[in-house]
Amino acid sequence: MKLTKRLLMFAAAFLVTINATGAVHAEGYAPGEKINVLIGFKPGGGSDNLAQLVEPFLAKAMNVTFVNQYIPGAAGAIAWTKLGNSTKNDGYTISITNSPMIVANYLLNSEIKYNVKQFEPIANVVTDPGILVVGKDSPYKTAEEFFAAAKANPDSLTVGNSGIGGDDFFSCIFLERLTGVTLKKVPFKGDGPSMTAAMGGKIDASSNNLGTVYQQITAGNLRALAIYSSKRNDLVPDVPTMKELGYDLDNGSSRGFSAPMGIPADKRAALIAGFEKVLSDPEFLAEAERRAQIINPIIGDDYKKMLFDMEVEYKPIVDSVK
């Protein structure tokens, strides 16, 4: 009897262990596990802002910990090359992925050895409209004044961007084509450094994203001249659109998260479920609004399609830039 009783107790404990293991397997990650996040830009920019917004909510939703690894350089390409070519596809490393930059990089430069088909896109979180800003002491009070000065002094006004191949870089290209000006385009390792340079008067303007510069606009350290969209944004209602100024420019950056291709199905499912929970959380949405992050949820296969379609869309644009 005693032996039978011990066997029954052992069997019960064994079944509990199996159930616990099964639950962890179904959820994808054990409680408290660490997931590394590659960020291809310096702290303080749009990618970092996204990480600081999303990760506390996602960590709570998934009961895991996120550890950021900043790997700036080559407009995000160093981090994405690492993600695609040398990161284990075990689900414990993901990356913030910025579009159109993530596809424009390798379309522009054949030496960049990754492509979006090496990634497992998980979720797009924000779509951040482009905006042209100057420092508070800038002589340019309006976009019209800025473009007039650029026409009078070709290739002399310096305009920062987040790196060659990024949405800010392409916005400058589109600005030149639409307005007939020639700008001196200055690439930085992210939109944060570009913003800082404009605030310090080291460049004449920064082609940036609203979510990155909004706090500095409201603080009075930056002046917004025009937003690259077809309609005004409620966060900066007094800032005219490029369309109002007579130029059909609607451009910005979408930022989300991707893993290496081939991660385990349970890890992918857990990440997608985590993002779905966070992106419908009223507390998260309120915090995103406070931070001027414009939420645009595109999840799983839809996000994958978005990036694959963008590669096709941007190839002729990049070829014309080359």
mmCIF file with all atom_site columns, N, CA, C and O in Angstrom, residues 10 12 14-15 20 36-37 67 88 104 126 136 147 150 165 178 190 216 254 265 278:
data_model
loop_
_atom_site.group_PDB
_atom_site.id
_atom_site.type_symbol
_atom_site.label_atom_id
_atom_site.label_alt_id
_atom_site.label_comp_id
_atom_site.label_asym_id
_atom_site.label_entity_id
_atom_site.label_seq_id
_atom_site.pdbx_PDB_ins_code
_atom_site.Cartn_x
_atom_site.Cartn_y
_atom_site.Cartn_z
_atom_site.occupancy
_atom_site.B_iso_or_equiv
_atom_site.pdbx_formal_charge
_atom_site.auth_seq_id
_atom_site.auth_comp_id
_atom_site.auth_asym_id
_atom_site.auth_atom_id
_atom_site.pdbx_PDB_model_num
ATOM 1  N N  . PHE A 1 10  ? 4.042  10.016 -7.067  1.00 0.00 ? 10  PHE A N  1
ATOM 2  C CA . PHE A 1 10  ? 5.051  10.306 -8.082  1.00 0.00 ? 10  PHE A CA 1
ATOM 3  C C  . PHE A 1 10  ? 4.405  10.547 -9.447  1.00 0.00 ? 10  PHE A C  1
ATOM 4  O O  . PHE A 1 10  ? 4.760  11.473 -10.170 1.00 0.00 ? 10  PHE A O  1
ATOM 5  N N  . ALA A 1 12  ? 1.362  11.541 -10.026 1.00 0.00 ? 12  ALA A N  1
ATOM 6  C CA . ALA A 1 12  ? 0.647  12.818 -9.999  1.00 0.00 ? 12  ALA A CA 1
ATOM 7  C C  . ALA A 1 12  ? 1.615  13.976 -10.202 1.00 0.00 ? 12  ALA A C  1
ATOM 8  O O  . ALA A 1 12  ? 1.351  14.915 -10.965 1.00 0.00 ? 12  ALA A O  1
ATOM 9  N N  . PHE A 1 14  ? 4.486  13.830 -11.669 1.00 0.00 ? 14  PHE A N  1
ATOM 10 C CA . PHE A 1 14  ? 4.969  13.754 -13.049 1.00 0.00 ? 14  PHE A CA 1
ATOM 11 C C  . PHE A 1 14  ? 3.985  14.385 -14.023 1.00 0.00 ? 14  PHE A C  1
ATOM 12 O O  . PHE A 1 14  ? 4.357  15.122 -14.930 1.00 0.00 ? 14  PHE A O  1
ATOM 13 N N  . LEU A 1 15  ? 2.691  14.115 -13.784 1.00 0.00 ? 15  LEU A N  1
ATOM 14 C CA . LEU A 1 15  ? 1.660  14.686 -14.652 1.00 0.00 ? 15  LEU A CA 1
ATOM 15 C C  . LEU A 1 15  ? 1.604  16.196 -14.520 1.00 0.00 ? 15  LEU A C  1
ATOM 16 O O  . LEU A 1 15  ? 1.428  16.918 -15.513 1.00 0.00 ? 15  LEU A O  1
ATOM 17 N N  . ALA A 1 20  ? 2.664  21.465 -16.685 1.00 0.00 ? 20  ALA A N  1
ATOM 18 C CA . ALA A 1 20  ? 3.367  22.736 -16.595 1.00 0.00 ? 20  ALA A CA 1
ATOM 19 C C  . ALA A 1 20  ? 4.232  22.956 -17.825 1.00 0.00 ? 20  ALA A C  1
ATOM 20 O O  . ALA A 1 20  ? 4.266  24.030 -18.410 1.00 0.00 ? 20  ALA A O  1
ATOM 21 N N  . ASN A 1 36  ? 16.312 39.134 -26.562 1.00 0.00 ? 36  ASN A N  1
ATOM 22 C CA . ASN A 1 36  ? 17.159 40.241 -27.002 1.00 0.00 ? 36  ASN A CA 1
ATOM 23 C C  . ASN A 1 36  ? 16.490 40.993 -28.153 1.00 0.00 ? 36  ASN A C  1
ATOM 24 O O  . ASN A 1 36  ? 15.878 40.372 -29.032 1.00 0.00 ? 36  ASN A O  1
ATOM 25 N N  . VAL A 1 37  ? 16.636 42.306 -28.140 1.00 0.00 ? 37  VAL A N  1
ATOM 26 C CA . VAL A 1 37  ? 16.072 43.143 -29.196 1.00 0.00 ? 37  VAL A CA 1
ATOM 27 C C  . VAL A 1 37  ? 17.199 43.951 -29.839 1.00 0.00 ? 37  VAL A C  1
ATOM 28 O O  . VAL A 1 37  ? 17.824 44.796 -29.179 1.00 0.00 ? 37  VAL A O  1
ATOM 29 N N  . VAL A 1 67  ? 15.820 42.751 -23.531 1.00 0.00 ? 67  VAL A N  1
ATOM 30 C CA . VAL A 1 67  ? 17.137 43.352 -23.371 1.00 0.00 ? 67  VAL A CA 1
ATOM 31 C C  . VAL A 1 67  ? 17.532 43.992 -24.701 1.00 0.00 ? 67  VAL A C  1
ATOM 32 O O  . VAL A 1 67  ? 17.684 43.294 -25.710 1.00 0.00 ? 67  VAL A O  1
ATOM 33 N N  . LYS A 1 88  ? 20.748 33.193 -34.132 1.00 0.00 ? 88  LYS A N  1
ATOM 34 C CA . LYS A 1 88  ? 20.025 31.926 -33.998 1.00 0.00 ? 88  LYS A CA 1
ATOM 35 C C  . LYS A 1 88  ? 18.529 32.164 -34.159 1.00 0.00 ? 88  LYS A C  1
ATOM 36 O O  . LYS A 1 88  ? 17.977 33.120 -33.605 1.00 0.00 ? 88  LYS A O  1
ATOM 37 N N  . ALA A 1 104 ? 15.106 49.325 -48.674 1.00 0.00 ? 104 ALA A N  1
ATOM 38 C CA . ALA A 1 104 ? 15.879 50.253 -49.503 1.00 0.00 ? 104 ALA A CA 1
ATOM 39 C C  . ALA A 1 104 ? 17.377 50.050 -49.341 1.00 0.00 ? 104 ALA A C  1
ATOM 40 O O  . ALA A 1 104 ? 18.146 50.239 -50.290 1.00 0.00 ? 104 ALA A O  1
ATOM 41 N N  . VAL A 1 126 ? 3.851  51.139 -35.375 1.00 0.00 ? 126 VAL A N  1
ATOM 42 C CA . VAL A 1 126 ? 3.538  52.542 -35.648 1.00 0.00 ? 126 VAL A CA 1
ATOM 43 C C  . VAL A 1 126 ? 3.825  52.866 -37.103 1.00 0.00 ? 126 VAL A C  1
ATOM 44 O O  . VAL A 1 126 ? 4.640  52.217 -37.765 1.00 0.00 ? 126 VAL A O  1
ATOM 45 N N  . LYS A 1 136 ? 15.066 76.338 -33.041 1.00 0.00 ? 136 LYS A N  1
ATOM 46 C CA . LYS A 1 136 ? 14.263 77.485 -32.595 1.00 0.00 ? 136 LYS A CA 1
ATOM 47 C C  . LYS A 1 136 ? 14.870 78.822 -33.014 1.00 0.00 ? 136 LYS A C  1
ATOM 48 O O  . LYS A 1 136 ? 14.154 79.816 -33.156 1.00 0.00 ? 136 LYS A O  1
ATOM 49 N N  . PHE A 1 147 ? 12.302 76.971 -48.684 1.00 0.00 ? 147 PHE A N  1
ATOM 50 C CA . PHE A 1 147 ? 12.453 76.548 -50.078 1.00 0.00 ? 147 PHE A CA 1
ATOM 51 C C  . PHE A 1 147 ? 12.964 77.697 -50.949 1.00 0.00 ? 147 PHE A C  1
ATOM 52 O O  . PHE A 1 147 ? 13.742 77.473 -51.880 1.00 0.00 ? 147 PHE A O  1
ATOM 53 N N  . ALA A 1 150 ? 16.604 77.826 -50.407 1.00 0.00 ? 150 ALA A N  1
ATOM 54 C CA . ALA A 1 150 ? 17.243 76.685 -51.066 1.00 0.00 ? 150 ALA A CA 1
ATOM 55 C C  . ALA A 1 150 ? 17.360 76.904 -52.571 1.00 0.00 ? 150 ALA A C  1
ATOM 56 O O  . ALA A 1 150 ? 18.365 76.524 -53.193 1.00 0.00 ? 150 ALA A O  1
ATOM 57 N N  . GLY A 1 165 ? 18.921 55.718 -47.458 1.00 0.00 ? 165 GLY A N  1
ATOM 58 C CA . GLY A 1 165 ? 18.006 54.585 -47.622 1.00 0.00 ? 165 GLY A CA 1
ATOM 59 C C  . GLY A 1 165 ? 16.791 54.650 -46.712 1.00 0.00 ? 165 GLY A C  1
ATOM 60 O O  . GLY A 1 165 ? 15.853 53.884 -46.888 1.00 0.00 ? 165 GLY A O  1
ATOM 61 N N  . LEU A 1 178 ? 10.083 67.609 -56.239 1.00 0.00 ? 178 LEU A N  1
ATOM 62 C CA . LEU A 1 178 ? 8.810  68.334 -56.269 1.00 0.00 ? 178 LEU A CA 1
ATOM 63 C C  . LEU A 1 178 ? 8.992  69.844 -56.263 1.00 0.00 ? 178 LEU A C  1
ATOM 64 O O  . LEU A 1 178 ? 8.232  70.569 -56.901 1.00 0.00 ? 178 LEU A O  1
ATOM 65 N N  . GLY A 1 190 ? 20.713 57.650 -37.362 1.00 0.00 ? 190 GLY A N  1
ATOM 66 C CA . GLY A 1 190 ? 19.404 57.668 -36.727 1.00 0.00 ? 190 GLY A CA 1
ATOM 67 C C  . GLY A 1 190 ? 18.799 59.055 -36.738 1.00 0.00 ? 190 GLY A C  1
ATOM 68 O O  . GLY A 1 190 ? 19.491 60.063 -36.925 1.00 0.00 ? 190 GLY A O  1
ATOM 69 N N  . GLN A 1 216 ? 10.166 67.876 -28.637 1.00 0.00 ? 216 GLN A N  1
ATOM 70 C CA . GLN A 1 216 ? 11.005 69.064 -28.805 1.00 0.00 ? 216 GLN A CA 1
ATOM 71 C C  . GLN A 1 216 ? 10.259 70.197 -29.493 1.00 0.00 ? 216 GLN A C  1
ATOM 72 O O  . GLN A 1 216 ? 10.573 71.378 -29.268 1.00 0.00 ? 216 GLN A O  1
ATOM 73 N N  . SER A 1 254 ? 7.407  53.323 -41.058 1.00 0.00 ? 254 SER A N  1
ATOM 74 C CA . SER A 1 254 ? 6.686  52.326 -40.266 1.00 0.00 ? 254 SER A CA 1
ATOM 75 C C  . SER A 1 254 ? 7.716  51.528 -39.473 1.00 0.00 ? 254 SER A C  1
ATOM 76 O O  . SER A 1 254 ? 8.772  51.175 -39.997 1.00 0.00 ? 254 SER A O  1
ATOM 77 N N  . ALA A 1 265 ? 7.469  27.562 -34.190 1.00 0.00 ? 265 ALA A N  1
ATOM 78 C CA . ALA A 1 265 ? 6.084  28.008 -34.357 1.00 0.00 ? 265 ALA A CA 1
ATOM 79 C C  . ALA A 1 265 ? 5.487  28.510 -33.047 1.00 0.00 ? 265 ALA A C  1
ATOM 80 O O  . ALA A 1 265 ? 4.706  29.476 -33.042 1.00 0.00 ? 265 ALA A O  1
ATOM 81 N N  . VAL A 1 278 ? -1.157 43.655 -26.552 1.00 0.00 ? 278 VAL A N  1
ATOM 82 C CA . VAL A 1 278 ? -0.670 44.999 -26.249 1.00 0.00 ? 278 VAL A CA 1
ATOM 83 C C  . VAL A 1 278 ? -1.331 46.043 -27.135 1.00 0.00 ? 278 VAL A C  1
ATOM 84 O O  . VAL A 1 278 ? -1.755 47.110 -26.665 1.00 0.00 ? 278 VAL A O  1
#
